[in-house]
């Protein structure tokens, strides 16, 4: 090993890195400006908001274009109509568009005068009232992203976890219980909160383990057992709450407020999204998405899980312990759903009531998982999109529309996504039709002269 | 010359592939016309077009000289075209007669009247010498008999043109001869037959003319009398192929693998699936287990490889008792397994080629570090195997195995299993559904393994393969080993008698 440092080499490395990644670097710089510089100069005024919005849009554009350029440079022989992720991704986008169009039609039937105005409100979604509504959109998207991640993870192992709702409520109960009772943790900053989340994680995991064990060792269909466990969780939690006078605020039929030390911290995010309820829940959700992504795509454990999900017989043939994997997958899925519960209720004013109602997040998570193509990052985007629609629905109430329009749109999107194959065929057809444009873009990106393009022409 | 069916200049394109490219086939009245081609050559597509399952892009179909449009199988039936499928379409708990009339039952005042139907069936059976008992249950009769029921079903529907799709795949040599004579009888009665096959000796035995397809293209039609098997093989593959396998004599060494008194019962009944099976495989030899499908071979391999638990008997590998060991333990202890069903067991079809190539070894330190996969190593491994075993695919290591051809999927499995360097290689029907080139290749790989001093256990239904590759043959019948043979001294006929259960002798 030579220890001498070759500076010219380093500099040329940096140079080539900057030239090849300049799109990404610019994007990151803009993101930094968006997050930390502009908010301090421009407060909630309309102009400031608009400027900040534009910075965000440009950032997103630069990052996406940068990614595309990088991709094409890496995969010179990329054929769009043969790329499965691209096709299914565009299929999802198409489903969204169809869902929105159906929504527009319904709005037009219900209330023709305000239909287009209302539709714009839906499209603007989380951007309706500047950073405040944007932050609130993220706030409400967090539990849905988490349940979506929960469902999608189990789905990768070939399991259909309909029990996210029960795992969520069980986790939420444990989190709130710790938040109220374990005041001895209040001394260290964030420790109380962290332990409460951990408690939710373990509770959700335990609740998810039951259908997993039943499936693995008794071959009980996990759909049936997990859906039944939803009800058990709801009733049991209600019984436990009412039995314990030290946590049950009887006159208001709810639990007591959690201690301030157990409230989910904001870490200054409320300074950026002024006037919103946002907290670091979104950071937790993204972290979990990254962790699940690493588990699924980078580890031997994920390799086994996916093998079991895609072909259980082949996994068995390869000596994979399918039973263990099923249980572990359900435990992880349940843990994530449990955290979703903690994220809902570890906040001021989020009162936990001993209601006999299944939380809708568990079921929305199934839809989000489907829309996000069961990929952790896809789920994050699908969840944010859902949050935006939800916000749009809230603002729709200002016009003469019902919030339920949003539910119809979501339902149509899911319905259309389920017809994925037809959509994908449509996408493939159009990609082919567009392949000349693709070739042109490719040529620009790769800076190739047209004469080098002979092999690219084979795609048509 | 009279043609009953003419398919003229048929072209059919599927996305990305021309399945039939200007293919013509003319069937004369009263002849047996063989349709020869490798897997993927377009035989099935052509027959599906004739049967109305696909619509051709261009080209015309003539039946008895008149141009027709066949839109669905019902049209085909109406025109007197009937198909005997490779996998029989019979209801197992119905009688023969019930199966035959199914779909066109005679009724009287809305009630089923079987008497006239049975009379007609018996009459047909006698006329074509099919020897069928119309009142027997399908589940009680042999596979050969079931095939005759299928034929009778077509005759009952007054089919004039019969298509046989790989009819001999499930038959013993004796049954094959019987089928051939039935086909001859059918011709004498004025029927015409299209025989889809890739077995050259059958064509030589029974067919009058033979049309060859290769990669969707029509290669030519020859009179079988004037041609030789090697000429047909050359037409089919597009190059010279050796139909003989050159092999050195085996040098068996120490016993690597030993099975003693292995028995297995069907959990739902008291029937034995395996009965007192004992044998041993030595290093440097290929032991072949022959038998007709469904005589316990699948169960035997599943028990040996750990896919089903063993309650009765002992399995020893390299002097280690692995009777109760886990699958993973067996694999690591030295068993490589090329499974019978490559889609069910052998591959995760939605994984890429490189991911499938580490299916048995992803947990080894070579491919992982503290639970994290080493993607560079995986890619290196894939490139190495792709090059050495000539696995062809669209996008190299990143190809989804689902999109690969059957032959290359099988090559991938063979590459994976052989590269692990296990002492015992179990290959179950490794050449099923493959074309001549791939079969040749896999046979060579098996022989190479043997010559390198590995023990090879080959389970095969194809007698040609058994006779050609193996050094020692065991015949299984109804879960029992009924005889041991030396391929040099035995004949296909003798094996066939044992396979059908009509002869039995003690294994030394």
Coordinates of N, CA and C in Angstrom, one line a residue, chain A residues 172-257:
Chain A
X172 N -50.7 1.6 18.9 CA -51.1 3.0 19.4 C -51.4 2.9 20.9
X173 N -52.1 1.9 21.3 CA -52.5 1.8 22.7 C -51.2 1.7 23.6
X174 N -50.3 0.9 23.2 CA -49.1 0.7 24.0 C -48.3 2.0 24.1
X175 N -48.2 2.7 22.9 CA -47.5 4.0 22.8 C -48.1 5.0 23.7
X176 N -49.4 5.1 23.7 CA -50.1 6.1 24.5 C -50.0 5.8 26.0
X177 N -50.1 4.5 26.3 CA -50.0 4.1 27.7 C -48.6 4.5 28.2
X178 N -47.6 4.2 27.4 CA -46.2 4.6 27.9 C -46.1 6.1 28.0
X179 N -46.8 6.8 27.0 CA -46.7 8.2 27.0 C -47.4 8.9 28.2
X180 N -48.4 8.2 28.7 CA -49.1 8.7 29.9 C -48.4 8.3 31.2
X181 N -48.0 7.1 31.3 CA -47.6 6.5 32.6 C -46.1 6.6 32.9
X182 N -45.3 6.4 31.9 CA -43.8 6.3 32.2 C -43.1 7.6 32.3
X183 N -43.6 8.4 33.3 CA -43.0 9.7 33.4 C -41.5 9.7 33.8
X184 N -41.1 8.6 34.4 CA -39.7 8.5 34.8 C -38.7 8.7 33.6
X185 N -39.2 8.6 32.4 CA -38.3 8.7 31.2 C -38.2 10.1 30.8
X186 N -39.0 11.0 31.4 CA -39.1 12.4 30.9 C -37.8 13.2 30.9
X187 N -36.8 12.8 31.8 CA -35.6 13.5 32.0 C -34.8 13.7 30.7
X188 N -34.5 12.6 30.1 CA -33.6 12.7 28.9 C -34.4 13.1 27.7
X189 N -33.9 14.1 26.9 CA -34.7 14.5 25.8 C -35.0 13.4 24.8
X190 N -36.2 13.3 24.3 CA -36.7 12.4 23.3 C -36.7 10.9 23.7
X191 N -36.1 10.6 24.9 CA -36.1 9.2 25.3 C -37.5 8.7 25.5
X192 N -38.3 9.5 26.2 CA -39.7 9.0 26.5 C -40.4 8.7 25.2
X193 N -40.3 9.7 24.2 CA -40.9 9.5 22.9 C -40.4 8.2 22.2
X194 N -39.1 8.1 22.3 CA -38.5 7.0 21.6 C -39.0 5.6 22.2
X195 N -39.0 5.6 23.5 CA -39.5 4.3 24.2 C -40.9 4.0 23.8
X196 N -41.7 5.1 23.7 CA -43.1 4.9 23.4 C -43.3 4.3 22.0
X197 N -42.5 4.9 21.0 CA -42.5 4.3 19.7 C -42.0 2.9 19.7
X198 N -41.0 2.6 20.4 CA -40.4 1.3 20.5 C -41.5 0.3 21.0
X199 N -42.2 0.8 22.1 CA -43.3 0.0 22.6 C -44.4 -0.3 21.6
X200 N -44.7 0.7 20.7 CA -45.7 0.5 19.7 C -45.2 -0.5 18.7
X201 N -43.9 -0.4 18.4 CA -43.2 -1.3 17.4 C -43.4 -2.8 17.9
X202 N -43.1 -3.0 19.2 CA -43.1 -4.3 19.7 C -44.5 -4.9 19.8
X203 N -45.5 -4.0 20.2 CA -46.9 -4.4 20.3 C -47.4 -4.8 18.9
X204 N -47.1 -4.0 17.9 CA -47.5 -4.3 16.6 C -46.9 -5.6 16.1
X205 N -45.6 -5.7 16.4 CA -44.9 -7.0 16.0 C -45.6 -8.2 16.6
X206 N -45.9 -8.1 17.9 CA -46.5 -9.2 18.6 C -47.9 -9.5 17.9
X207 N -48.6 -8.5 17.6 CA -49.9 -8.7 17.0 C -49.8 -9.3 15.6
X208 N -48.8 -8.9 14.9 CA -48.6 -9.4 13.5 C -48.1 -10.8 13.6
X209 N -47.4 -11.2 14.7 CA -46.8 -12.5 14.8 C -47.8 -13.6 14.8
X210 N -49.0 -13.2 15.4 CA -50.0 -14.3 15.6 C -50.5 -14.9 14.2
X211 N -51.0 -14.0 13.3 CA -51.4 -14.6 12.0 C -50.2 -15.3 11.3
X212 N -49.0 -14.8 11.5 CA -47.8 -15.3 10.9 C -47.5 -16.8 11.4
X213 N -47.6 -16.9 12.7 CA -47.4 -18.3 13.3 C -48.5 -19.2 12.9
X214 N -49.8 -18.7 12.9 CA -50.9 -19.6 12.5 C -50.7 -20.0 11.0
X215 N -50.2 -19.1 10.2 CA -50.0 -19.4 8.8 C -48.9 -20.4 8.6
X216 N -47.8 -20.2 9.3 CA -46.6 -21.0 9.1 C -46.8 -22.4 9.6
X217 N -47.4 -22.5 10.8 CA -47.4 -23.9 11.5 C -48.8 -24.6 11.4
X218 N -49.8 -23.8 11.1 CA -51.2 -24.5 11.1 C -51.8 -24.2 9.7
X219 N -51.1 -23.5 8.8 CA -51.7 -23.2 7.5 C -53.0 -22.5 7.5
X220 N -53.2 -21.6 8.5 CA -54.4 -20.9 8.6 C -54.3 -19.7 7.6
X221 N -55.2 -19.4 6.8 CA -55.1 -18.3 5.9 C -55.0 -17.0 6.6
X222 N -53.9 -16.3 6.3 CA -53.6 -15.1 7.0 C -54.6 -14.0 6.8
X223 N -55.3 -14.0 5.7 CA -56.3 -13.0 5.4 C -57.4 -13.1 6.5
X224 N -57.9 -14.3 6.7 CA -58.9 -14.5 7.6 C -58.5 -14.2 9.1
X225 N -57.3 -14.8 9.4 CA -56.9 -14.6 10.8 C -56.6 -13.2 11.1
X226 N -55.9 -12.5 10.2 CA -55.5 -11.1 10.5 C -56.7 -10.2 10.6
X227 N -57.7 -10.4 9.7 CA -58.9 -9.6 9.7 C -59.7 -9.8 11.0
X228 N -59.7 -11.0 11.5 CA -60.4 -11.3 12.8 C -59.7 -10.7 13.9
X229 N -58.3 -10.7 13.9 CA -57.5 -10.1 14.9 C -57.7 -8.6 15.0
X230 N -58.1 -8.0 13.9 CA -58.5 -6.6 13.9 C -59.5 -6.3 15.0
X231 N -60.6 -7.1 15.0 CA -61.7 -6.9 15.9 C -61.2 -7.2 17.3
X232 N -60.5 -8.3 17.4 CA -60.0 -8.6 18.8 C -59.2 -7.5 19.4
X233 N -58.3 -6.9 18.5 CA -57.5 -5.8 19.0 C -58.4 -4.6 19.5
X234 N -59.4 -4.3 18.6 CA -60.2 -3.1 18.9 C -60.9 -3.3 20.3
X235 N -61.6 -4.5 20.4 CA -62.4 -4.7 21.6 C -61.5 -4.8 22.8
X236 N -60.4 -5.5 22.7 CA -59.5 -5.7 23.8 C -58.9 -4.4 24.3
X237 N -58.5 -3.6 23.4 CA -57.9 -2.3 23.8 C -59.0 -1.5 24.5
X238 N -60.3 -1.5 24.0 CA -61.3 -0.8 24.6 C -61.5 -1.3 26.1
X239 N -61.5 -2.6 26.2 CA -61.7 -3.2 27.6 C -60.6 -2.7 28.5
X240 N -59.3 -2.8 28.0 CA -58.2 -2.4 28.8 C -58.2 -1.0 29.2
X241 N -58.7 -0.1 28.3 CA -58.7 1.3 28.6 C -59.7 1.5 29.7
X242 N -60.9 1.0 29.6 CA -62.0 1.2 30.5 C -61.7 0.6 31.9
X243 N -60.8 -0.4 31.9 CA -60.6 -1.1 33.2 C -59.5 -0.3 34.0
X244 N -58.8 0.6 33.4 CA -57.7 1.3 34.1 C -58.0 2.7 34.3
X245 N -58.4 3.1 35.5 CA -58.9 4.4 35.8 C -57.7 5.4 35.7
X246 N -56.5 5.0 35.8 CA -55.4 5.9 35.8 C -55.1 6.4 34.4
X247 N -55.6 5.8 33.4 CA -55.4 6.3 32.0 C -56.7 6.8 31.4
X248 N -57.8 6.4 31.9 CA -59.1 6.6 31.3 C -59.7 7.9 31.8
X249 N -59.9 8.8 31.0 CA -60.6 10.1 31.3 C -62.0 9.9 31.0
X250 N -62.8 9.5 32.1 CA -64.1 8.9 31.9 C -65.1 10.0 31.3
X251 N -65.1 11.2 31.9 CA -66.1 12.2 31.5 C -66.0 12.5 30.0
X252 N -64.8 12.4 29.5 CA -64.7 12.8 28.0 C -64.6 11.5 27.2
X253 N -64.7 10.3 27.8 CA -64.6 9.1 27.1 C -63.3 9.0 26.3
X254 N -62.2 9.3 26.9 CA -60.9 9.1 26.1 C -59.8 8.9 27.1
X255 N -58.6 8.7 26.5 CA -57.4 8.6 27.4 C -57.0 10.0 27.8
X256 N -56.2 10.1 28.9 CA -55.6 11.3 29.2 C -54.6 11.8 28.2
X257 N -54.3 13.1 28.2 CA -53.2 13.5 27.3 C -51.9 12.9 27.7

